[in-house]
Coordinates of C-alpha atoms and ligand atoms in Angstrom, one line a residue:
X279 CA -68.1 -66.1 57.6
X280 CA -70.8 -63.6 58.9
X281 CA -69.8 -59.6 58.6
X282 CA -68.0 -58.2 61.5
X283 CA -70.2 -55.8 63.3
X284 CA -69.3 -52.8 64.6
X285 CA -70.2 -49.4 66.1
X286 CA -72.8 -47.2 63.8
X287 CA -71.1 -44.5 62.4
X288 CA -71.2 -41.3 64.4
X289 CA -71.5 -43.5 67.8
X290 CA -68.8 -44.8 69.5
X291 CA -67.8 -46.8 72.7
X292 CA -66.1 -44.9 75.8
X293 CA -63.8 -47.0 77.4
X294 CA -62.3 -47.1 80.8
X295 CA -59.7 -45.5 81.1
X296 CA -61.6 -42.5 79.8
X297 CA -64.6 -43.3 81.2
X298 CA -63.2 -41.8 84.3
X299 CA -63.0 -38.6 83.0
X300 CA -67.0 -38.6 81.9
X301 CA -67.8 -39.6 85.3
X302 CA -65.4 -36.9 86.9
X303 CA -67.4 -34.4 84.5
X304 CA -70.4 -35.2 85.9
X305 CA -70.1 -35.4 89.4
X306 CA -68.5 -32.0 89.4
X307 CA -71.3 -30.8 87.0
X308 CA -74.0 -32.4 90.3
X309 CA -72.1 -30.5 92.9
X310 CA -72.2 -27.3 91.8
X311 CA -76.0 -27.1 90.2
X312 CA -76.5 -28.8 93.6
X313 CA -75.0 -25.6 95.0
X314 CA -77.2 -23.4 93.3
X315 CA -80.3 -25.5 94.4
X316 CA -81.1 -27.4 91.0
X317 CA -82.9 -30.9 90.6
X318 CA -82.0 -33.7 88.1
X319 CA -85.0 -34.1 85.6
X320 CA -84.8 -37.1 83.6
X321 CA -87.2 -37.8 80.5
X322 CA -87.2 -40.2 77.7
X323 CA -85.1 -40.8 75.1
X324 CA -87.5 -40.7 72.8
X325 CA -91.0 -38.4 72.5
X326 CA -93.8 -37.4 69.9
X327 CA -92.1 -36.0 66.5
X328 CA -94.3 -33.0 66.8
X329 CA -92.8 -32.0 69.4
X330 CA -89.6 -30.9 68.4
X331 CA -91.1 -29.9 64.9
X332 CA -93.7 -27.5 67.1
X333 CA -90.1 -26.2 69.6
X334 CA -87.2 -26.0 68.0
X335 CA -88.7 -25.3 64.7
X336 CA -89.6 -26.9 61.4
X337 CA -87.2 -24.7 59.5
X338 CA -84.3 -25.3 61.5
X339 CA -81.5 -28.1 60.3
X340 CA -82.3 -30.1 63.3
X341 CA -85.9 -31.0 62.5
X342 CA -85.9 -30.5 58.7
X343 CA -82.9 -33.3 58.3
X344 CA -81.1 -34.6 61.3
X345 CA -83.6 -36.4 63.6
X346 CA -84.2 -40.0 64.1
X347 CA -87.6 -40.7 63.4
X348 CA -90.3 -43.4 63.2
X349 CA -93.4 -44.6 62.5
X350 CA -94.0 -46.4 65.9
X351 CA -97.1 -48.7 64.3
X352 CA -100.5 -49.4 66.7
X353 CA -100.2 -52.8 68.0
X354 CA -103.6 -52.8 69.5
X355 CA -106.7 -51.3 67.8
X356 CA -107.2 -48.8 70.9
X357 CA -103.3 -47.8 69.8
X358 CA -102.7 -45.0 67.1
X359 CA -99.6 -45.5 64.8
X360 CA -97.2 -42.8 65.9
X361 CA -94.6 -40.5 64.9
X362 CA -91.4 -40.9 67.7
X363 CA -88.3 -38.9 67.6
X364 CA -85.3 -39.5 69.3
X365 CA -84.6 -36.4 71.3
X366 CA -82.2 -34.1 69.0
X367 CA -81.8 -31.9 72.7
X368 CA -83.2 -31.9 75.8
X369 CA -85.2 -28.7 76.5
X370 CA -88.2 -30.0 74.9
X371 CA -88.7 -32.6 77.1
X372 CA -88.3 -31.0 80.0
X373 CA -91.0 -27.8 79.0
X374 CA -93.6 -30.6 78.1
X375 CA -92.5 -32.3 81.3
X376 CA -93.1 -29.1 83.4
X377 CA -96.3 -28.3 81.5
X378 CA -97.5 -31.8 81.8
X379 CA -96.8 -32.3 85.7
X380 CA -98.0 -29.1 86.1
X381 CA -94.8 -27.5 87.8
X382 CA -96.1 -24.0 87.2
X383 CA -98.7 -24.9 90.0
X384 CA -96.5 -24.6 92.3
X385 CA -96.0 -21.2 91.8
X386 CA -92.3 -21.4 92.2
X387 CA -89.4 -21.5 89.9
X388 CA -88.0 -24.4 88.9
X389 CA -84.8 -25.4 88.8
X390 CA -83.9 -28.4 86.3
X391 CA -80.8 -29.7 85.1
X392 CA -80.2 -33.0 83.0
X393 CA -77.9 -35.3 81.6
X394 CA -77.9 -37.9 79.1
X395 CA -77.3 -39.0 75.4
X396 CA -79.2 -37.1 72.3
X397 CA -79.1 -37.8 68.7
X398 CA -78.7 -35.8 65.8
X399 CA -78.1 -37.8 62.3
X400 CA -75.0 -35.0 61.3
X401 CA -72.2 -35.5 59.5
X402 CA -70.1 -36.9 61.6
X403 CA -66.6 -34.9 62.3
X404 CA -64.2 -34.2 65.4
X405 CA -66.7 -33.0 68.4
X406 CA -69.7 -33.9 66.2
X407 CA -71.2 -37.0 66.5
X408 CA -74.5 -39.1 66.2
X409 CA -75.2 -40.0 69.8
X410 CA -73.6 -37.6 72.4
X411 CA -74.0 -36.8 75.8
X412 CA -75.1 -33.1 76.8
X413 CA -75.3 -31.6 80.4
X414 CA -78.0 -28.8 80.7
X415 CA -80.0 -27.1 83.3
X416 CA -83.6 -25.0 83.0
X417 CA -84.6 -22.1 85.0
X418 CA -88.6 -22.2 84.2
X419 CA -91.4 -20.9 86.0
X420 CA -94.2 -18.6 86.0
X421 CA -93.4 -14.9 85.7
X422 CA -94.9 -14.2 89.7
X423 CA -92.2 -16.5 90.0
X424 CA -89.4 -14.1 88.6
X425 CA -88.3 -16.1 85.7
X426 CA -88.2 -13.2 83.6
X427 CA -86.0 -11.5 85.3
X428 CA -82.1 -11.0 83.6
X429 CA -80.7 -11.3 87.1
X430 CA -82.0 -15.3 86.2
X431 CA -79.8 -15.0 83.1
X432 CA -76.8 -13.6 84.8
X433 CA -77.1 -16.7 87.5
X434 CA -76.7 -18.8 84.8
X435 CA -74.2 -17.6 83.1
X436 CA -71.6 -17.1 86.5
X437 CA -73.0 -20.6 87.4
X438 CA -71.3 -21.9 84.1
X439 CA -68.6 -20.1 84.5
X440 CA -68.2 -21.7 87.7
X441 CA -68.3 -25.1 86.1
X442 CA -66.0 -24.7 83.4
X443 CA -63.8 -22.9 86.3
X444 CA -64.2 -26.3 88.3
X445 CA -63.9 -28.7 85.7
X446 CA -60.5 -27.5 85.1
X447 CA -61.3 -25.2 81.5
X448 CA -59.5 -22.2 81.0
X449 CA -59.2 -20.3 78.0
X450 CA -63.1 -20.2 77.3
X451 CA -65.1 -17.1 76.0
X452 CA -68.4 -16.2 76.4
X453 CA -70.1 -14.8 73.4
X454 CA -73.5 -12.6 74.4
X455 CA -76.1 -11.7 72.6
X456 CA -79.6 -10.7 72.6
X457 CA -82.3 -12.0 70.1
X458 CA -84.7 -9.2 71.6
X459 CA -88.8 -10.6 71.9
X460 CA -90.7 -12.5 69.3
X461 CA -91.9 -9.4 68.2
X462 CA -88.4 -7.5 67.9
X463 CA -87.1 -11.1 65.8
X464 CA -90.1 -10.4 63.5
X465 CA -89.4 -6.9 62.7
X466 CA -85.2 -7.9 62.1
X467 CA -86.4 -10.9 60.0
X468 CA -88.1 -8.3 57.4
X469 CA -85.0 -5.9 57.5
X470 CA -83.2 -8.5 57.3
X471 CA -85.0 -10.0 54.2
X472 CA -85.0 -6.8 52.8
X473 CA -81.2 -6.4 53.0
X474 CA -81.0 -9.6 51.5
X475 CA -82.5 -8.9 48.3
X476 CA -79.8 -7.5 46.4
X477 CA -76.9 -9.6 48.1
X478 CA -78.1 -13.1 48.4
X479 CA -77.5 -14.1 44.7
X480 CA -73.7 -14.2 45.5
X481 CA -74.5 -16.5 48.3
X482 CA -74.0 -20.1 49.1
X483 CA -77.3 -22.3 48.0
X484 CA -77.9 -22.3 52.0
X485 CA -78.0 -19.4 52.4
X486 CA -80.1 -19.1 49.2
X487 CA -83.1 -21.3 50.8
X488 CA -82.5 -19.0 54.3
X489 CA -83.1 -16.0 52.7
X490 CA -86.7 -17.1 52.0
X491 CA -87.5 -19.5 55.2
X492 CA -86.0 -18.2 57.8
X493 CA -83.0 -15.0 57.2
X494 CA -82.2 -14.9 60.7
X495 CA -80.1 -18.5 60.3
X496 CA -78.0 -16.7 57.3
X497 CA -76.1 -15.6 60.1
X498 CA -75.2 -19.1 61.2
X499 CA -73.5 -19.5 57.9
X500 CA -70.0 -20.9 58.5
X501 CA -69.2 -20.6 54.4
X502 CA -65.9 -18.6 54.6
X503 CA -67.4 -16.8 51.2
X504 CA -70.4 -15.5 52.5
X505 CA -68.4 -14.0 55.9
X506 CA -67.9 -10.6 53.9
X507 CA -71.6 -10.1 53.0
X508 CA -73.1 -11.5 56.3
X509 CA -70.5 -8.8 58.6
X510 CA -72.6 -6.0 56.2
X511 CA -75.9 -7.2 57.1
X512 CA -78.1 -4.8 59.8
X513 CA -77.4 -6.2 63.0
X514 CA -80.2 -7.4 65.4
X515 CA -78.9 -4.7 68.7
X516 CA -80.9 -1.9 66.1
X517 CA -84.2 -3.9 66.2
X518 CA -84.5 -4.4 69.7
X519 CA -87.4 -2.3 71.7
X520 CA -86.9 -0.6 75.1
X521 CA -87.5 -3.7 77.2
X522 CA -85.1 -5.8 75.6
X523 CA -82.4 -3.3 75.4
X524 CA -83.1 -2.4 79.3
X525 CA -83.1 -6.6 79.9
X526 CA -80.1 -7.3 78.0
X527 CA -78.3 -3.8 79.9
X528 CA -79.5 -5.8 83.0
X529 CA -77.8 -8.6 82.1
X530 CA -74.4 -7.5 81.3
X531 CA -74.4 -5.4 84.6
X532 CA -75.2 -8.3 86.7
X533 CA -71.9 -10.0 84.6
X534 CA -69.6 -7.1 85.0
X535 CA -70.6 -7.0 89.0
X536 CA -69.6 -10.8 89.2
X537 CA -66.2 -10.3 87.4
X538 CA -67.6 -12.8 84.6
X539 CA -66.2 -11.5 80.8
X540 CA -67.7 -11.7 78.0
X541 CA -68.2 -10.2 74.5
X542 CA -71.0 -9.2 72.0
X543 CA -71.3 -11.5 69.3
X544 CA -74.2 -9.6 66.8
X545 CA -74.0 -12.9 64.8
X546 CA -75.0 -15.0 67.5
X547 CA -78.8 -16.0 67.3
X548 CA -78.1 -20.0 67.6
X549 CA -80.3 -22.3 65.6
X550 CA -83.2 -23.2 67.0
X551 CA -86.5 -21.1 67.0
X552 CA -88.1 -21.2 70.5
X553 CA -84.7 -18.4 71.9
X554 CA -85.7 -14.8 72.9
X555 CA -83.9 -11.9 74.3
X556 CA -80.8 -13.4 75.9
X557 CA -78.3 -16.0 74.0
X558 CA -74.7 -17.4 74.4
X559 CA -72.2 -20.0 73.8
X560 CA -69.3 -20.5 75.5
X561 CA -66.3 -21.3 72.7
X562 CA -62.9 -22.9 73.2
X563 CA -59.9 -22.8 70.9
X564 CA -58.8 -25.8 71.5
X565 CA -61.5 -27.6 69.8
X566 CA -61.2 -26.6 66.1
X567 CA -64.2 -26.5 63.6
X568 CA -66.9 -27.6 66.5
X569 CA -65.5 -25.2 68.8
X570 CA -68.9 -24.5 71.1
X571 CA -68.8 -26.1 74.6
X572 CA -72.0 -25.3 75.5
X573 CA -75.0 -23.0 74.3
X574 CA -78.3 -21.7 75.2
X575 CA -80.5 -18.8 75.9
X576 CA -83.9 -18.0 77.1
X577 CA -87.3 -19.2 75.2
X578 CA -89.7 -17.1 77.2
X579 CA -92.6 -18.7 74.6
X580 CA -91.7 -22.1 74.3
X581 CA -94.1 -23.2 76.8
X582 CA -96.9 -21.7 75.1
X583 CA -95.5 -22.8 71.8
X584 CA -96.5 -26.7 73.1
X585 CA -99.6 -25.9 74.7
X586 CA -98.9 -25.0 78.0
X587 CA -99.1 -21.6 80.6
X588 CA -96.7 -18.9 80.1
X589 CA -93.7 -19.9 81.4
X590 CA -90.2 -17.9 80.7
X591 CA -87.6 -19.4 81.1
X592 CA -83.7 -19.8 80.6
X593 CA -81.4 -23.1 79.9
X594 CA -78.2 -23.9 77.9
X595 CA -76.6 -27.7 76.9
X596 CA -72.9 -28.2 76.9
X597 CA -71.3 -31.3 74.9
X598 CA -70.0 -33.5 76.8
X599 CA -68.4 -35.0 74.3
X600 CA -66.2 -31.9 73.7
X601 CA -65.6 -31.0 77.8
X602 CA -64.1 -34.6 77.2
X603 CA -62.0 -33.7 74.3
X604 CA -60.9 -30.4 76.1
X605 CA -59.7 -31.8 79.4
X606 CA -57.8 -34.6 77.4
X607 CA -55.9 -31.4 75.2
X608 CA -55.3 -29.5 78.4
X609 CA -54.3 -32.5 80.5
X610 CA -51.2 -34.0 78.4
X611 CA -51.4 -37.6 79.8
X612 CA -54.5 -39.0 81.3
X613 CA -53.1 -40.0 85.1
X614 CA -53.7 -43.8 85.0
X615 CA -55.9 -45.4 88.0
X616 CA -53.6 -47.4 90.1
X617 CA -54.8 -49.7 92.8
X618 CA -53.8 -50.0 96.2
X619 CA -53.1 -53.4 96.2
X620 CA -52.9 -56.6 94.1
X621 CA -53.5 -59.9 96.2
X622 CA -51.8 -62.7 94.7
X623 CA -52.5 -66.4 96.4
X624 CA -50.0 -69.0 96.0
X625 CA -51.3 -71.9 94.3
X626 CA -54.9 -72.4 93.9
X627 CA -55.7 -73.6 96.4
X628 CA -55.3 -70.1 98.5
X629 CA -58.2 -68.5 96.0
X630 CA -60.9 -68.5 98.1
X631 CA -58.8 -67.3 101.2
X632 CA -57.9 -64.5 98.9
X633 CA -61.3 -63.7 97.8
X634 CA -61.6 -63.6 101.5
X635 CA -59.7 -61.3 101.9
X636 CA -60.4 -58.8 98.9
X637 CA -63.5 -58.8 99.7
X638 CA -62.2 -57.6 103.8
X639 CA -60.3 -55.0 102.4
X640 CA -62.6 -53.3 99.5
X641 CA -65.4 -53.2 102.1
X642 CA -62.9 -51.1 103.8
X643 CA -62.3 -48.8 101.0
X644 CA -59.4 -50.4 99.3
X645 CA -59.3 -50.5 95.6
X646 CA -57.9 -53.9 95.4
X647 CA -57.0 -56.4 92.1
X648 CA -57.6 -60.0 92.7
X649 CA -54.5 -62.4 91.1
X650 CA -55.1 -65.9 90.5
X651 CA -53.5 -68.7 92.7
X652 CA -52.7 -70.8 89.0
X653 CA -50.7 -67.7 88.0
X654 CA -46.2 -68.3 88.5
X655 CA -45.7 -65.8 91.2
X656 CA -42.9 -63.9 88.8
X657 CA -46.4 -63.5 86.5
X658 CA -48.7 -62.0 89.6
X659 CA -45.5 -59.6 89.9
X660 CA -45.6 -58.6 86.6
X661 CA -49.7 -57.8 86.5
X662 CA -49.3 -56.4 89.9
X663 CA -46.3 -54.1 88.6
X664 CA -48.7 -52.4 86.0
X665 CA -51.6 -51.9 87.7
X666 CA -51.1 -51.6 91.3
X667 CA -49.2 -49.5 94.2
X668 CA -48.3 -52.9 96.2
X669 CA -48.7 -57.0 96.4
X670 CA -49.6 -58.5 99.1
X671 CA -48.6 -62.2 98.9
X672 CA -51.1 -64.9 100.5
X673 CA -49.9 -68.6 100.4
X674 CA -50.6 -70.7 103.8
X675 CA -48.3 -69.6 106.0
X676 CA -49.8 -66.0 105.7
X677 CA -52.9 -67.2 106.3
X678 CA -52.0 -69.3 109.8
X679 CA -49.5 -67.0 110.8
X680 CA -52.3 -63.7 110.0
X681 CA -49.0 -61.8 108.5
X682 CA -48.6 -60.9 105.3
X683 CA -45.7 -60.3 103.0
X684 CA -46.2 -56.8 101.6
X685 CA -43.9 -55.2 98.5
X686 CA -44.3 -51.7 97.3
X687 CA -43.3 -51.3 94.1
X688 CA -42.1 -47.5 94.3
X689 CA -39.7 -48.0 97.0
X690 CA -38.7 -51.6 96.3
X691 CA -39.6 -52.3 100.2
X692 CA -40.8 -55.7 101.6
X693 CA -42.6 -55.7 104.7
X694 CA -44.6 -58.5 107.3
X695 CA -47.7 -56.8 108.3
X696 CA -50.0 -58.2 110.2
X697 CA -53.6 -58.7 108.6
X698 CA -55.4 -56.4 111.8
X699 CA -53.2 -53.8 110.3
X700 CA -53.2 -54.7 106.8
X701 CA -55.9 -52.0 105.5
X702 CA -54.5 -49.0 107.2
X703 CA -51.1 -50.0 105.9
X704 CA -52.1 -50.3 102.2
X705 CA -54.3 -46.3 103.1
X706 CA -50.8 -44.7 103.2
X707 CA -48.7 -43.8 100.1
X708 CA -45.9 -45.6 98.9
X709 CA -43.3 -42.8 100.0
X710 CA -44.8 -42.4 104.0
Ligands
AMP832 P1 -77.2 -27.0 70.6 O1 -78.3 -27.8 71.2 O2 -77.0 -27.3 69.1 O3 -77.0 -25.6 71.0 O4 -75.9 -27.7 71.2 C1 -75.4 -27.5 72.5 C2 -74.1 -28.1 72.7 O5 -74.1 -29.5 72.5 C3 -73.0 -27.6 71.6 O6 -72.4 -26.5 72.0 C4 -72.1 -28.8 71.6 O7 -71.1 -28.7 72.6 C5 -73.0 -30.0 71.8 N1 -73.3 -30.6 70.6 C6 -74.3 -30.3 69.7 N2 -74.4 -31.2 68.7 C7 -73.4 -32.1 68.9 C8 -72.9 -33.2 68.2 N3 -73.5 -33.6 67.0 N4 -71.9 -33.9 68.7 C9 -71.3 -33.5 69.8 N5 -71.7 -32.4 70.6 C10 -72.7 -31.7 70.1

């Protein structure tokens, strides 16, 4: 007997009736960036390794072991062999897609928001997985354009907060932080180094490699141990220059006048290298260990990092995949989809009739389950009972006579209607 396949681990199937859920996430997530006058970018699952190594950073856990990578071989002699990544996150894709269609051209800002699956290969937990779903937007452009400016920052932010407000989540905090300008980051990483020196021996083997590499991402550490000596550490507000202090100042004013609270996480300089000045995450309780919703900052020298114009810019990503598992906490018991009606024909020779007719009534609206004429009638009650409002029974002398026998189940009422009427019947609830 062959093996049983099943689902890689760290991927999983979403089912209906959760599916629901995912799409209710998403169509709120298109109304309000519609609101606030963003586009839907989509790009490819899948892009040039170096472009994630030359992005988000070759030091970072992300590119050094979590992508999906392969050599994608020449098939033709004009073809090269390749190095392809599945996309690890989205922002990337859409800075080489700006810089490649040339958005900057058009002198304005641009708005861009995605959704769609990314892979990481991480150990797979509670909220973490191997394949899952993130909803972000970009604010990009050139700096004519204003995309330096924090008032873009604080948009963002009170444009999330709007979100999680309309997708139901309470409870969150925002965590704020600045990472100051490429310049500012290099001066913390030395004090930073140097403050290391003497304590890093007592730290985990991480933290160890960190120290050397790259000592900002010591502060990502989540080894309870090292929490002691990482809250001694110099924090990165003292490094910051004039600008950035003013920017960030900016920020947080911009907050306070919208009502939107926050509060200053000196820790918080999120993993990947292409962030400057501003950074966040929104965090929820609810979710244990992997308790970020969403995270993101600006990367005012990403674009140039690829290749391309000077472009600031701002974005975050939110998990899906957690929003899910949020909603699901908060809401005790998923509501389950009923239909309006279930048509059950009598005998099977009244199918087609009744395909007839499901067919009259979904085009009207109706969210309608189709029985089966070879089904008893007590069975079609039974289906009907657990997923639908009502049963509308058609057997021959329904369909000569153009009325219909209608039960609705929550009142235990039986009814003729006629089939002129029948739609607008089944429209009103089972108690009117
Ligand atoms: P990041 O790009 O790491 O800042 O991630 C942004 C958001 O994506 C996080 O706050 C999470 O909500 C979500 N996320 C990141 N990695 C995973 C994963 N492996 N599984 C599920 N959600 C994730």
């Amino acid at each position: 007997m062959s093996r049983t396949l099943k689902a890689v681990r760290g991927t999983r199937d979403l089912l209906p009736p959760e599916t629901a859920l995912w799409n209710r996430i998403e169509a709120t997530a298109r109304s309000v960036f519609a609101r606030y006058n963003f586009g839907e970018i989509r790009t490819p699952i899948f892009e040039d390794t170096g472009l994630f190594a030359r992005s988000v950073g070759e030091e970072t856990d992300i590119v050094s072991k979590e992508m999906y990578t392969w050599e994608d071989r020449a098939r033709a002699q004009s073809e090269k062999t390749q190095s392809l990544t599945l996309r690890p996150e989205n922002t990337a894709g859409v800075v080489r897609a700006y810089i490649e269609h040339q958005l900057g051209e058009t002198g304005q800002l641009q708005k861009l928001y995605y959704i769609g699956p990314q892979f990481r290969r991480e150990r797979p937990q509670k909220g973490r997985y191997r394949q899952f779903s993130q909803i972000g937007a970009e604010v990009i452009g050139p700096p004519s354009a204003g995309s330096e400016s924090p008032l873009r920052d604080a948009e963002v932010l009170e444009m999330l907060a709007t979100l999680l407000d309309e997708l139901g989540i309470t409870g969150w905090t925002l965590e704020l932080n600045s990472v100051g300008s490429a310049a500012d980051r290099a001066r913390y990483n030395e004090t930073l180094r140097a403050a290391l020196v003497p304590v890093v021996g007592q730290m985990c083997v991480d933290c160890q490699r960190r120290a050397i590499t790259n000592p900002l991402r010591v502060l990502d550490c989540k080894v309870p141990a090292d929490q002691p000596i990482i809250d001694k550490l110099p924090v990165i507000a003292d490094s910051l220059d004039q600008a950035s202090v003013a920017h960030f100042a900016a920020v947080t004013a911009a907050l306070e006048a919208a009502g939107i609270p926050y509060t200053r996480n000196n820790r918080l300089v999120r993993g990947l290298d292409y962030y400057t000045r501003t950074t966040f995450e929104f965090t929820h309780g609810g979710l244990g260990a992997q308790n970020a919703l969403l995270g993101g900052g600006r990367y005012d020298g990403l674009s140039e990092a690829i290749g391309g114009p000077r472009a600031p810019g701002i974005g975050f990503a939110m998990g899906e995949d957690r929003l899910v598992l949020t909603l699901q906490a908060q809401e005790s018991a998923a509501p389950q989809v009923v239909v309006d009606a279930f048509i059950a024909p009598l005998g099977e020779e009244m199918n087609a009739a009744a395909l007839a007719l499901a067919r009259e009534l979904r085009r009207q609206g109706l969210r309608i389950e189709l029985g089966d004429g070879s089904f008893r009638l007590k069975k079609s009650f039974e289906a009907a009972d657990k997923t639908a409002r009502r049963i509308v029974i058609l057997g021959e002398d329904e369909l000569q006579s153009g009325i219909l026998t209608v039960k609705t189940f929550a009142t235990g009422m039986q009814s003729k209607v006629s089939r002129a009427e029948l739609a607008a019947y089944l429209s009103t609830t089972a108690s009117e």
